[in-house]
PDB file of C-alpha atoms in Angstrom:
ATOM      1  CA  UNK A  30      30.544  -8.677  18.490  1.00  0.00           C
ATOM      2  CA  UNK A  31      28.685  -5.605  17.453  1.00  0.00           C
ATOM      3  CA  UNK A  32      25.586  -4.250  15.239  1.00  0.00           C
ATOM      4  CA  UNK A  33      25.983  -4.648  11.663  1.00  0.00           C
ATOM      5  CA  UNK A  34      23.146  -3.107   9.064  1.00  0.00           C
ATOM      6  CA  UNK A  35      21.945  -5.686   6.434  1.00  0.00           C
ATOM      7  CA  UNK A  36      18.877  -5.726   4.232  1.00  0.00           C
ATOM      8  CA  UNK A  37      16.275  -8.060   3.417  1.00  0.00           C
ATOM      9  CA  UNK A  38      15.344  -8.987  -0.111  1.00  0.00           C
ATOM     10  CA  UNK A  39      13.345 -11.015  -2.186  1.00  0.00           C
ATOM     11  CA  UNK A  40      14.384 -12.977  -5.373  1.00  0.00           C
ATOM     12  CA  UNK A  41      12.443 -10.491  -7.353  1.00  0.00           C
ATOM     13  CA  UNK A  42      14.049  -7.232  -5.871  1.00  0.00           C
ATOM     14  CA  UNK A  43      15.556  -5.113  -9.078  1.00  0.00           C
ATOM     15  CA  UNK A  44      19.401  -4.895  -7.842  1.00  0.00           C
ATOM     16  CA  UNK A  45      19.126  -0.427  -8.360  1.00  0.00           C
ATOM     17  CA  UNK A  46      15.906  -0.366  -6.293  1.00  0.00           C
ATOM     18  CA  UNK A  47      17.940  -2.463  -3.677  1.00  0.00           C
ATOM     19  CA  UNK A  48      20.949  -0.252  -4.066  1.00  0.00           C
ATOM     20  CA  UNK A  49      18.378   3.099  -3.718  1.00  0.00           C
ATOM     21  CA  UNK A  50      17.251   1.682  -0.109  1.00  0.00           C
ATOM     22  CA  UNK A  51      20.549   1.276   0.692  1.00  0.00           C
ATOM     23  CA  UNK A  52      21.601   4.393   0.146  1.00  0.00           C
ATOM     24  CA  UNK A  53      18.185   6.228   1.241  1.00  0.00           C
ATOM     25  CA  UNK A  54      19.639   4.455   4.653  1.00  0.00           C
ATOM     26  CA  UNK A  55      23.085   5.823   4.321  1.00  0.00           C
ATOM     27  CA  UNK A  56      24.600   2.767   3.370  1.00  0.00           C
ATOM     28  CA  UNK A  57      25.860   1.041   0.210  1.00  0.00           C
ATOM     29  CA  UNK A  58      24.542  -2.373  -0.881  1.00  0.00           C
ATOM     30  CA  UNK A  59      27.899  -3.881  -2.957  1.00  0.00           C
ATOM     31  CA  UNK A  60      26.897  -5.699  -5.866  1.00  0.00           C
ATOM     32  CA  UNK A  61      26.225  -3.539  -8.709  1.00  0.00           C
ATOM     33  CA  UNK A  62      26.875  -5.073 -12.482  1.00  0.00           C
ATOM     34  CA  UNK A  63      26.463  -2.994 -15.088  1.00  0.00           C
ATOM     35  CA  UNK A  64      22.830  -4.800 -15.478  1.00  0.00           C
ATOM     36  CA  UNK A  65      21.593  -3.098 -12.141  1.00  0.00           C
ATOM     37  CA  UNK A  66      18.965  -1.249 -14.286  1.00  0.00           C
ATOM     38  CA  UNK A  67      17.826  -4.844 -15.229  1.00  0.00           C
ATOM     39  CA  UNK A  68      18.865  -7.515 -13.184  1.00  0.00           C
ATOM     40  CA  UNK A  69      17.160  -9.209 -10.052  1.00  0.00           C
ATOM     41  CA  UNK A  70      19.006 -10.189  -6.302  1.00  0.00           C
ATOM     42  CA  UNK A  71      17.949 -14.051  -7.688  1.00  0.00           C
ATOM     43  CA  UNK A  72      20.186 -13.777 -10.561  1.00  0.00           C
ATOM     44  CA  UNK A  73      22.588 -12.076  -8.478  1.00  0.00           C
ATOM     45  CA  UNK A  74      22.927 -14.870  -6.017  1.00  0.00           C
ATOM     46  CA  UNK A  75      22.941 -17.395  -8.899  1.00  0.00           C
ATOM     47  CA  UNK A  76      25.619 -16.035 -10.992  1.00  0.00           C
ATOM     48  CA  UNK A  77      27.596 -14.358  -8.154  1.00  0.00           C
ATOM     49  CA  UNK A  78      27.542 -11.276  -9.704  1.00  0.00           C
ATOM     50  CA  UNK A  79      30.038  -8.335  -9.265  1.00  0.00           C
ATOM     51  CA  UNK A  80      30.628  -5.148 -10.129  1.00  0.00           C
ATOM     52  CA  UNK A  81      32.752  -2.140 -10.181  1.00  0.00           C
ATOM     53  CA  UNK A  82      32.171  -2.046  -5.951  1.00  0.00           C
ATOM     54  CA  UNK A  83      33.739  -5.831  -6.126  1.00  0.00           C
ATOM     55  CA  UNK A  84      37.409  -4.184  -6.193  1.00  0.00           C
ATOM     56  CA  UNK A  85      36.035  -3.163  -2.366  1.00  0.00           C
ATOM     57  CA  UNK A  86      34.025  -4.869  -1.019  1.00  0.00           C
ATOM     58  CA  UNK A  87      33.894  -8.735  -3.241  1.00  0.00           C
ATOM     59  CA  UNK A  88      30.754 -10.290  -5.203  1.00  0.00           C
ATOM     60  CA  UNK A  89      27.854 -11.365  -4.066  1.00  0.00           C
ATOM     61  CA  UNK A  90      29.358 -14.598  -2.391  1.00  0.00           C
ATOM     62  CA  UNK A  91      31.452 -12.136  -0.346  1.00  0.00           C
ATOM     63  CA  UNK A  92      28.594  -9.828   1.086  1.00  0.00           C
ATOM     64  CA  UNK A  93      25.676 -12.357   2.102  1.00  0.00           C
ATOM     65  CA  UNK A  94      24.587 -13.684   5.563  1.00  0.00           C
ATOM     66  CA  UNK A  95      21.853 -16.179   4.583  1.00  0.00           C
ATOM     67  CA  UNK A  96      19.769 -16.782   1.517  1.00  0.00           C
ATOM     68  CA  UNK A  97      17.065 -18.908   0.682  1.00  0.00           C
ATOM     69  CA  UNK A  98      15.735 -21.656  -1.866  1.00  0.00           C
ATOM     70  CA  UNK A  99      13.679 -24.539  -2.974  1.00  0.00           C
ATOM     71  CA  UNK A 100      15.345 -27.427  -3.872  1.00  0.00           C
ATOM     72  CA  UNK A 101      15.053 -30.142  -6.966  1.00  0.00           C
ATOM     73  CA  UNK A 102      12.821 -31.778  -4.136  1.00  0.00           C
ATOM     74  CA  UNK A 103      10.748 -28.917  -3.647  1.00  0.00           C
ATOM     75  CA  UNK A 104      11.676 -28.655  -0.184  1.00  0.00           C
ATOM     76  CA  UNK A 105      13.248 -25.833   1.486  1.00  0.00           C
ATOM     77  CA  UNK A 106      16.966 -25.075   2.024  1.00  0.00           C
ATOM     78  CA  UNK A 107      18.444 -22.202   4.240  1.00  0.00           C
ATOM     79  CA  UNK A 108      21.656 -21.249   4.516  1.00  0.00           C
ATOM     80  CA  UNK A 109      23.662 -19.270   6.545  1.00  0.00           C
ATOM     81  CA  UNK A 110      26.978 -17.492   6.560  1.00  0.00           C
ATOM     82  CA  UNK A 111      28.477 -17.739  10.680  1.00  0.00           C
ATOM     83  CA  UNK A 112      31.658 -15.539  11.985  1.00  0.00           C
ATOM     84  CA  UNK A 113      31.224 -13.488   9.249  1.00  0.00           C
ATOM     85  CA  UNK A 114      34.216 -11.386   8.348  1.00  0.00           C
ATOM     86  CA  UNK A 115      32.607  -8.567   6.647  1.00  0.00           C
ATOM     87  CA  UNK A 116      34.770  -8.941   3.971  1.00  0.00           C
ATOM     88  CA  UNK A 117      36.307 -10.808   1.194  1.00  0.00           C
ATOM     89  CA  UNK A 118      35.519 -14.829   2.015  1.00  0.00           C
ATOM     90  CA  UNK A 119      39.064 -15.570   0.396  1.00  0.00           C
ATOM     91  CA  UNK A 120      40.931 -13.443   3.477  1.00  0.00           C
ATOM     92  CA  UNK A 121      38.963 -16.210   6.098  1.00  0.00           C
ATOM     93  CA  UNK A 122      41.188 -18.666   7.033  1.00  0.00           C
ATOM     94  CA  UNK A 123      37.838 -20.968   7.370  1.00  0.00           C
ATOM     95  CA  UNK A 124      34.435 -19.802   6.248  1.00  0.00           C
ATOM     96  CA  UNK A 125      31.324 -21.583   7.957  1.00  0.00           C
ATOM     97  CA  UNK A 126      27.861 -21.977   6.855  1.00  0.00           C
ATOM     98  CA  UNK A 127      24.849 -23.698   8.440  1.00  0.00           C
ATOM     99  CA  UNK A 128      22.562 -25.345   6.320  1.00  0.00           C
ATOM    100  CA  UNK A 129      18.886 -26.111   7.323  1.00  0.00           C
ATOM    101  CA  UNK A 130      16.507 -28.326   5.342  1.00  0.00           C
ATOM    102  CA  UNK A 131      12.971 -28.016   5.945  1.00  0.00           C
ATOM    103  CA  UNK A 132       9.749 -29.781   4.484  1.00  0.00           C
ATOM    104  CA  UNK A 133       7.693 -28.864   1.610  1.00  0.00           C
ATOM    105  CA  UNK A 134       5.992 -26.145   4.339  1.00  0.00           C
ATOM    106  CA  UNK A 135       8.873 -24.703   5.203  1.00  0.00           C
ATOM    107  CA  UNK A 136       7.791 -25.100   8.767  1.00  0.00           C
ATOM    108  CA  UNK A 137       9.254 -28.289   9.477  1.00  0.00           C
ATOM    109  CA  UNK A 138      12.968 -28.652   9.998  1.00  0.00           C
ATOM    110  CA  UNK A 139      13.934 -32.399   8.616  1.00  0.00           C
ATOM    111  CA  UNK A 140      17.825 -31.667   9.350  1.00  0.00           C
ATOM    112  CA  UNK A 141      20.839 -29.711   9.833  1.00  0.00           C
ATOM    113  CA  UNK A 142      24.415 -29.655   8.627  1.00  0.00           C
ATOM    114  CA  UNK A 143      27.486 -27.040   8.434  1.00  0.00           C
ATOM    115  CA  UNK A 144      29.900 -26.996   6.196  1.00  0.00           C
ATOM    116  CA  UNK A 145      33.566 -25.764   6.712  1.00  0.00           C
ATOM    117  CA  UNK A 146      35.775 -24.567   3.716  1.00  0.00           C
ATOM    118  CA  UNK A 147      39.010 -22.881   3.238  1.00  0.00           C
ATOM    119  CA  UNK A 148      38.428 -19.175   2.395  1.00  0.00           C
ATOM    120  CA  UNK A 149      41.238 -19.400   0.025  1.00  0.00           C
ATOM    121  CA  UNK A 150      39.042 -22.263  -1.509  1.00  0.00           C
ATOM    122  CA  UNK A 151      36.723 -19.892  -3.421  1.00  0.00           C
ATOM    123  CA  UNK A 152      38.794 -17.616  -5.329  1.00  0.00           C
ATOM    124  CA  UNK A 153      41.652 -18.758  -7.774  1.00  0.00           C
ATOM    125  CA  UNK A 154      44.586 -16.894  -7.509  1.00  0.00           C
ATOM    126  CA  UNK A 155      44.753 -13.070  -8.459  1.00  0.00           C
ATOM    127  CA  UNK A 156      41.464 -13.433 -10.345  1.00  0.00           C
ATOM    128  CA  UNK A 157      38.272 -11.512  -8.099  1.00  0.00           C
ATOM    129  CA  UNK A 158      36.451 -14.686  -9.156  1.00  0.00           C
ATOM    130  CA  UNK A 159      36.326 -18.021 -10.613  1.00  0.00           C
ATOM    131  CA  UNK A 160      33.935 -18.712 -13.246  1.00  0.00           C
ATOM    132  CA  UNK A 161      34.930 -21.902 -14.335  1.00  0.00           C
ATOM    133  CA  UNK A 162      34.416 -23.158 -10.453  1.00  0.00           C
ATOM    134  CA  UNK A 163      30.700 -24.068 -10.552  1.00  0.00           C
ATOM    135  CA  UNK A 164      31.130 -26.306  -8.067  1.00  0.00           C
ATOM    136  CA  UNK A 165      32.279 -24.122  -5.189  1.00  0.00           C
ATOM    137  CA  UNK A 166      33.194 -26.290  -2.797  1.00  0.00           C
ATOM    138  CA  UNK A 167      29.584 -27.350  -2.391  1.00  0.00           C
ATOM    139  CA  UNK A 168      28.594 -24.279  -1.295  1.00  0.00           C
ATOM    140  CA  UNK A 169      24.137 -24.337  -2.553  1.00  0.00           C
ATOM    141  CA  UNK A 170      23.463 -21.533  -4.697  1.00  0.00           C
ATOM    142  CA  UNK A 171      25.738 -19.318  -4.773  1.00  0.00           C
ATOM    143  CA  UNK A 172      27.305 -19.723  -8.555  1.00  0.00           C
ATOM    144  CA  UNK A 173      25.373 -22.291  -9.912  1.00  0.00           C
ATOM    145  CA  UNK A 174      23.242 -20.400 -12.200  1.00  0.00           C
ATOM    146  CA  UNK A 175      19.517 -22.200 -11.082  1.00  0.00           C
ATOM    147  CA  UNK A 176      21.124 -25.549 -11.058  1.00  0.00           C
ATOM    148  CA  UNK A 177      20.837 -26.785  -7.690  1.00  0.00           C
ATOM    149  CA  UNK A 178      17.796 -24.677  -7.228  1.00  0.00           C
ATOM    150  CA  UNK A 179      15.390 -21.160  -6.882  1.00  0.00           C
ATOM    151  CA  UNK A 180      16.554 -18.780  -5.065  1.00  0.00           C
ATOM    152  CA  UNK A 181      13.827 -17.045  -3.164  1.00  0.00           C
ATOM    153  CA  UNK A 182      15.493 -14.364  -0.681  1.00  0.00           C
ATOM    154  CA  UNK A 183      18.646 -13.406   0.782  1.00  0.00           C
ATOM    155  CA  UNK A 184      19.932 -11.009   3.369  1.00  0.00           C
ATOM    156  CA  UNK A 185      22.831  -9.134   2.698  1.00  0.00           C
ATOM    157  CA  UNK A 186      25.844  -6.993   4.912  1.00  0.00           C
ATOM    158  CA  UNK A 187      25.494  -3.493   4.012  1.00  0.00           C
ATOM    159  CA  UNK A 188      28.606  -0.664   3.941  1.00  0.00           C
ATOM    160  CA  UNK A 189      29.505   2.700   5.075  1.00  0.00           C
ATOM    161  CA  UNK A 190      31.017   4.753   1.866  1.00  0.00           C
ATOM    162  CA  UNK A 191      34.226   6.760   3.048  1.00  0.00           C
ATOM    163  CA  UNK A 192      33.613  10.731   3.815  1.00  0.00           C
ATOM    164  CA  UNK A 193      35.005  11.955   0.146  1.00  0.00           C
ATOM    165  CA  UNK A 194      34.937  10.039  -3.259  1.00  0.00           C
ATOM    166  CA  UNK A 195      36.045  11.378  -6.623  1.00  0.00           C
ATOM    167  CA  UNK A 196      35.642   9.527  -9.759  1.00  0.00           C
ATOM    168  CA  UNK A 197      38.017   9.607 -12.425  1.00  0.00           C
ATOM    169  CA  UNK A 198      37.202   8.782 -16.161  1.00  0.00           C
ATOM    170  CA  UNK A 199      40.560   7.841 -18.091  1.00  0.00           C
ATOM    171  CA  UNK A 200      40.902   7.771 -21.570  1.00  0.00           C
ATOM    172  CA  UNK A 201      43.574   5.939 -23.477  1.00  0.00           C
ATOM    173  CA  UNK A 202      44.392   6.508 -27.223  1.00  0.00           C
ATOM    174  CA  UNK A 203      47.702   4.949 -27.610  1.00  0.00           C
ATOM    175  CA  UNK A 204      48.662   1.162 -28.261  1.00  0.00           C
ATOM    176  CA  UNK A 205      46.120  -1.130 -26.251  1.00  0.00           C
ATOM    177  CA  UNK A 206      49.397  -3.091 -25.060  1.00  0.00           C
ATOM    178  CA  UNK A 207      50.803  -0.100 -23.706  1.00  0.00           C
ATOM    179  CA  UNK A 208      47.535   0.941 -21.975  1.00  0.00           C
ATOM    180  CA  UNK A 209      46.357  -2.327 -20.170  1.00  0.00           C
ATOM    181  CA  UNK A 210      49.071  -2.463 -17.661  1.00  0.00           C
ATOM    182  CA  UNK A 211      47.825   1.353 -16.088  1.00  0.00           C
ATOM    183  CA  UNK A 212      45.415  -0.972 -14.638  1.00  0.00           C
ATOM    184  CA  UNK A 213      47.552  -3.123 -12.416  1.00  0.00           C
ATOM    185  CA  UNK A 214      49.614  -0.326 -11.676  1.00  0.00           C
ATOM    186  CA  UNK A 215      46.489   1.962 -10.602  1.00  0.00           C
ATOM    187  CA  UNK A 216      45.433  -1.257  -8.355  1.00  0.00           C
ATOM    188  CA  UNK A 217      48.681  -1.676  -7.013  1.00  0.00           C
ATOM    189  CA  UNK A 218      49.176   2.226  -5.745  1.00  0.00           C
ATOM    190  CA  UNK A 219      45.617   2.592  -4.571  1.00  0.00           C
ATOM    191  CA  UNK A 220      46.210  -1.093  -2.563  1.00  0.00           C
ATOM    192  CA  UNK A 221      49.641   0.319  -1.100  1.00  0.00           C
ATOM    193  CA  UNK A 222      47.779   3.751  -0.176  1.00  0.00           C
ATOM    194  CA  UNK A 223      44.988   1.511   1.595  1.00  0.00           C
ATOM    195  CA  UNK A 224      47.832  -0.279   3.457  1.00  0.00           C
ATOM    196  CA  UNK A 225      49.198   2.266   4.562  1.00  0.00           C
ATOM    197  CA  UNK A 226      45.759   4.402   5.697  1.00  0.00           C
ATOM    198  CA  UNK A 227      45.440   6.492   3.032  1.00  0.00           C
ATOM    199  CA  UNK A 228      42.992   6.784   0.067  1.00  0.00           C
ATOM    200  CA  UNK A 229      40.934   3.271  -1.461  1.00  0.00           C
ATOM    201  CA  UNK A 230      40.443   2.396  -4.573  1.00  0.00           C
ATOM    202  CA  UNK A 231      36.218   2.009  -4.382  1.00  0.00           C
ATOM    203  CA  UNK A 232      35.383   0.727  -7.903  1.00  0.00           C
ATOM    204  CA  UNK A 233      37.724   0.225 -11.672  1.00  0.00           C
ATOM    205  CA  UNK A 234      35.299  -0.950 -14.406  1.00  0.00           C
ATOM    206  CA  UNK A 235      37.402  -1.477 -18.167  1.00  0.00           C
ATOM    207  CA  UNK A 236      35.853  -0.750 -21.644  1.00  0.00           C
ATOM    208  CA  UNK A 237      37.261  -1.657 -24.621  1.00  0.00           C
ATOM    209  CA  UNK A 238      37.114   0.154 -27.966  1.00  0.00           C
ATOM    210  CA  UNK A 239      34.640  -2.242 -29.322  1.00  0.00           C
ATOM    211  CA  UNK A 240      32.176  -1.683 -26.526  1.00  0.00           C
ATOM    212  CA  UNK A 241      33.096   2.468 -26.555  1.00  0.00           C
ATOM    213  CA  UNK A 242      32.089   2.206 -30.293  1.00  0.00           C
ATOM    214  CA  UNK A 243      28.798  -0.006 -30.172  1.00  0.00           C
ATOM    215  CA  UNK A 244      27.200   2.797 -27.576  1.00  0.00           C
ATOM    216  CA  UNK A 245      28.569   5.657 -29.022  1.00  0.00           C
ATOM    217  CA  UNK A 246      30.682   6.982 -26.369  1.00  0.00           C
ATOM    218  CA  UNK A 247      31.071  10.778 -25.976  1.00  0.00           C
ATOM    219  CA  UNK A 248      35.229  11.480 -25.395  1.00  0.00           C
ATOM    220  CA  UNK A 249      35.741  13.462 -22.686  1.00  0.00           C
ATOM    221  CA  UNK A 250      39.322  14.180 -24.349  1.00  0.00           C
ATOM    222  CA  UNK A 251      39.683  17.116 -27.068  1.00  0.00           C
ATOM    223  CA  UNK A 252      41.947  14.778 -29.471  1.00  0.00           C
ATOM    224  CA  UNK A 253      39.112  13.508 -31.561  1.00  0.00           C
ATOM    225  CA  UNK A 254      38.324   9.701 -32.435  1.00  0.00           C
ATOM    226  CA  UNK A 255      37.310   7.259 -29.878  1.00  0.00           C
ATOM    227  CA  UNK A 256      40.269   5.866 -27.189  1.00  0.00           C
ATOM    228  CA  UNK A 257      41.148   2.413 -27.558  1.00  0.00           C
ATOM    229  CA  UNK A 258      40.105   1.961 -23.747  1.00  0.00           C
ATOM    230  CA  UNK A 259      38.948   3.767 -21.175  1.00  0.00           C
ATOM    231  CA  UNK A 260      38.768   3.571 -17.320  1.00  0.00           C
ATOM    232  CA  UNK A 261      36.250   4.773 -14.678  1.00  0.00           C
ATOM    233  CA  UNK A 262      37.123   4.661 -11.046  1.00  0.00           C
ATOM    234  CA  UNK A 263      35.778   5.404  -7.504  1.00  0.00           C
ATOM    235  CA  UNK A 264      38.417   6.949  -5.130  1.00  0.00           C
ATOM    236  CA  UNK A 265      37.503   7.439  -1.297  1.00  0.00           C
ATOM    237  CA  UNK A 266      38.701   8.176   2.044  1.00  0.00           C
ATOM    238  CA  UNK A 267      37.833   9.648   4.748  1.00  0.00           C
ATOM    239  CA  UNK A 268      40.757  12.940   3.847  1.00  0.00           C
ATOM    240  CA  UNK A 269      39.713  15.378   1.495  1.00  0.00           C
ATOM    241  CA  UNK A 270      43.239  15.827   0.597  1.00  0.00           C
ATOM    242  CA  UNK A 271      44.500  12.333   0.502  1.00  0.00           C
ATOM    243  CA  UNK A 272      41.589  11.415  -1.830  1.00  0.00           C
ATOM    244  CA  UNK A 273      41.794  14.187  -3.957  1.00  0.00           C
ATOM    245  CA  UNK A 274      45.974  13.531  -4.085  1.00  0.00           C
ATOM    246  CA  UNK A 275      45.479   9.726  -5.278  1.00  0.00           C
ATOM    247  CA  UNK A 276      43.037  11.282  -7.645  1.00  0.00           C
ATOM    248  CA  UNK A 277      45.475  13.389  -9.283  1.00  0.00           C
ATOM    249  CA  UNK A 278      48.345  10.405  -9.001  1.00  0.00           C
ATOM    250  CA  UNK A 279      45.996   8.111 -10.949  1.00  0.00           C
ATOM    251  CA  UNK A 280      45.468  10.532 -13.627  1.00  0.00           C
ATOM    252  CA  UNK A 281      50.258  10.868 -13.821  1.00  0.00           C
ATOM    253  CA  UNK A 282      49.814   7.320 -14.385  1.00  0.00           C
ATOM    254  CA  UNK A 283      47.404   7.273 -17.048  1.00  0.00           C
ATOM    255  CA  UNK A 284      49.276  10.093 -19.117  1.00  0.00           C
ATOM    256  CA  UNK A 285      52.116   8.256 -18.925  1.00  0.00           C
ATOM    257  CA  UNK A 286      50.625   5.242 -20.985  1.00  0.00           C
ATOM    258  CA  UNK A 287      49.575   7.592 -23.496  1.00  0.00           C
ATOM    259  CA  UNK A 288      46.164   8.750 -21.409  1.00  0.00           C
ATOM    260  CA  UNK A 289      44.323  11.558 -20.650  1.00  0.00           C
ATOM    261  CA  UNK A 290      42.456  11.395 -17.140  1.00  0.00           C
ATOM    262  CA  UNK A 291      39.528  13.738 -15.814  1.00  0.00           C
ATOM    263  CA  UNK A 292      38.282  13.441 -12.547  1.00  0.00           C
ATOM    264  CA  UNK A 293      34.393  14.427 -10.863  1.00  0.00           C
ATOM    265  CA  UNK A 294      34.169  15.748  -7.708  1.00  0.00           C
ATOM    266  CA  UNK A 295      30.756  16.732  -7.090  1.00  0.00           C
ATOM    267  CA  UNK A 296      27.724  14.132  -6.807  1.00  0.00           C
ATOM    268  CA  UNK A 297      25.959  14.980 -10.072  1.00  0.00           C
ATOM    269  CA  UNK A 298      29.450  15.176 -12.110  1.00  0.00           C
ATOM    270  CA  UNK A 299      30.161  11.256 -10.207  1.00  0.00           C
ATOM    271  CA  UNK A 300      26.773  10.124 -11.328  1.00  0.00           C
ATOM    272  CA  UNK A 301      27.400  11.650 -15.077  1.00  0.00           C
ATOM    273  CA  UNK A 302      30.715   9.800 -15.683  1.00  0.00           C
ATOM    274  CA  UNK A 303      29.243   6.494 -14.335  1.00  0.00           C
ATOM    275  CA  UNK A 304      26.241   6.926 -16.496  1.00  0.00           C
ATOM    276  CA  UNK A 305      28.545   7.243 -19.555  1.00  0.00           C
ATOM    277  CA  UNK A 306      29.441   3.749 -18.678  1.00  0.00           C
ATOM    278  CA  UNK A 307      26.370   2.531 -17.617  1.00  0.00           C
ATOM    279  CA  UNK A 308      25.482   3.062 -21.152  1.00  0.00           C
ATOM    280  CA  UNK A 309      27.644   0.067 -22.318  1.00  0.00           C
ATOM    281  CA  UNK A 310      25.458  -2.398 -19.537  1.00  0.00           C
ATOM    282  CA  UNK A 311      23.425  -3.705 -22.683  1.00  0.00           C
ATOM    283  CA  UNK A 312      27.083  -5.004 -24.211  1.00  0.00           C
ATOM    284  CA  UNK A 313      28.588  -5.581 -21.369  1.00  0.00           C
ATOM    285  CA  UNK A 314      27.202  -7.557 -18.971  1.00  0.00           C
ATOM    286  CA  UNK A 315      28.185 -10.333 -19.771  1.00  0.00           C
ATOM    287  CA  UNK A 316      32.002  -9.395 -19.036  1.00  0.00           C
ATOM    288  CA  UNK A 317      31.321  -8.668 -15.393  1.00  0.00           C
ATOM    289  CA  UNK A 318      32.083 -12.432 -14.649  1.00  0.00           C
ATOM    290  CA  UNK A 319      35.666 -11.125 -15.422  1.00  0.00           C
ATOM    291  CA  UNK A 320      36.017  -8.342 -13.301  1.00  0.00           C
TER     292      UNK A 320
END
């Protein structure tokens, strides 16, 4: 019922260069693994990749409209998202797609079908995604890893980024145990300040000590020694103050499980602290299935 921006891209697109128009636009294109750098929209589609935007805004699955491919048969297959909710598929009570199946020309349109599945259908409970679920309720593409197909194109709903956003880097040096659950609670307060209006939790991408160690991670904290894991986060909202009070809530919750937390407020000190994790992409992508 009203204008939505999307953008247009071929299999080929490298996912930053897509992200870059985006934002040269004034809007933010949601899937961003750690393998932006590297990665194509193809084997976005294909893998239903993530990213530390999925907390927000889902996977790939979540944010197209219609993508493209050649079949087995080498024929053509287009499918398209209807009644879009702009949002995660799993909060649709029904999500629709129309599929159209053209000749070898792509010209000629041999048949039509929609499909109908329960939102809830796609994601397994309290997990942001499914990996073992290659089947996806049928769904072409989407998932399947080149199995059912090439992907050739897609188009793809496109988001406005809240007025303020501060990024917080938290470092943990205690017990691993100890530390893990600061990342349900930090979910859980940023979800109930959400609720409620307030500020929204953007992005969370975890790192392990293994993967701190492999790239030679610089600690932010004076202690000395690498943590055992570390956080990096994307608060936002549309109130200075709200945003910049969830900030400093986050960081009460991280030094109480034995954490130190430092947060970026300006653009270039954001961008820093995500390129210190942007450093592990080479180890970590394949993780982002997880996330």
């Amino acid at each position: 019922d009203h204008d939505v921006p999307t953008i247009h891209t071929e299999a080929g697109a490298v996912t930053q260069r897509v992200a870059d128009a985006a934002e040269r636009a004034g809007h933010v294109f949601a899937v961003d693994p750690t393998s932006a750098e590297a990665s194509c929209i193809g084997g976005n589609i294909a893998m239903n990749a993530g990213g530390k935007k999925a907390v927000l805004w889902g996977t790939a699955l979540d944010n197209l409209v219609s993508w493209r491919m050649v079949t087995p048969e080498a024929k053509w297959l287009e499918v398209t998202r209807l009644d879009h909710n702009l949002g995660k598929i799993h909060d649709a009570p029904v999500a629709r797609f129309e599929l159209k199946y053209f000749d070898a020309s792509g010209r000629t349109l041999e048949r039509t079908e929609q499909l109908e599945i329960p939102g809830s259908t796609f994601r397994k409970e309290g997990l942001g995604k499914d990996v073992t679920d290659k089947f996806l309720a049928g769904l072409p593409g989407i998932q399947k890893e080149g199995c059912d197909g090439l992907i050739t194109s897609a188009r793809w709903v496109l988001h406005r980024m809240p007025a303020h956003v501060r990024t917080v880097c938290l470092e943990f040096f205690g017990n691993p145990k100890d530390a893990v659950p600061s990342i349900v609670e930090i979910k859980d307060y940023l979800f109930a300040q959400s609720a409620s209006g307030g500020a929204i939790l953007a992005g969370l991408e975890h790192l392990d000590d293994r993967y701190l160690k492999a790239v030679g991670y610089a600690t932010k904290s004076k202690r000395g020694g690498l943590p055992k894991m570390a956080l990096f986060g994307d608060i936002v909202g549309d109130s200075d103050v709200a945003v910049a009070a969830a900030a400093s809530e986050v960081v009460r919750i991280a030094n109480a499980r034995t954490g130190e937390g430092f947060v970026a407020v300006s653009a270039e000190a954001r961008k820093k602290f995500w390129l210190d994790r942007a450093k592990t992409a080479a180890i970590s992508k394949h993780t982002n299935a997880f996330k």
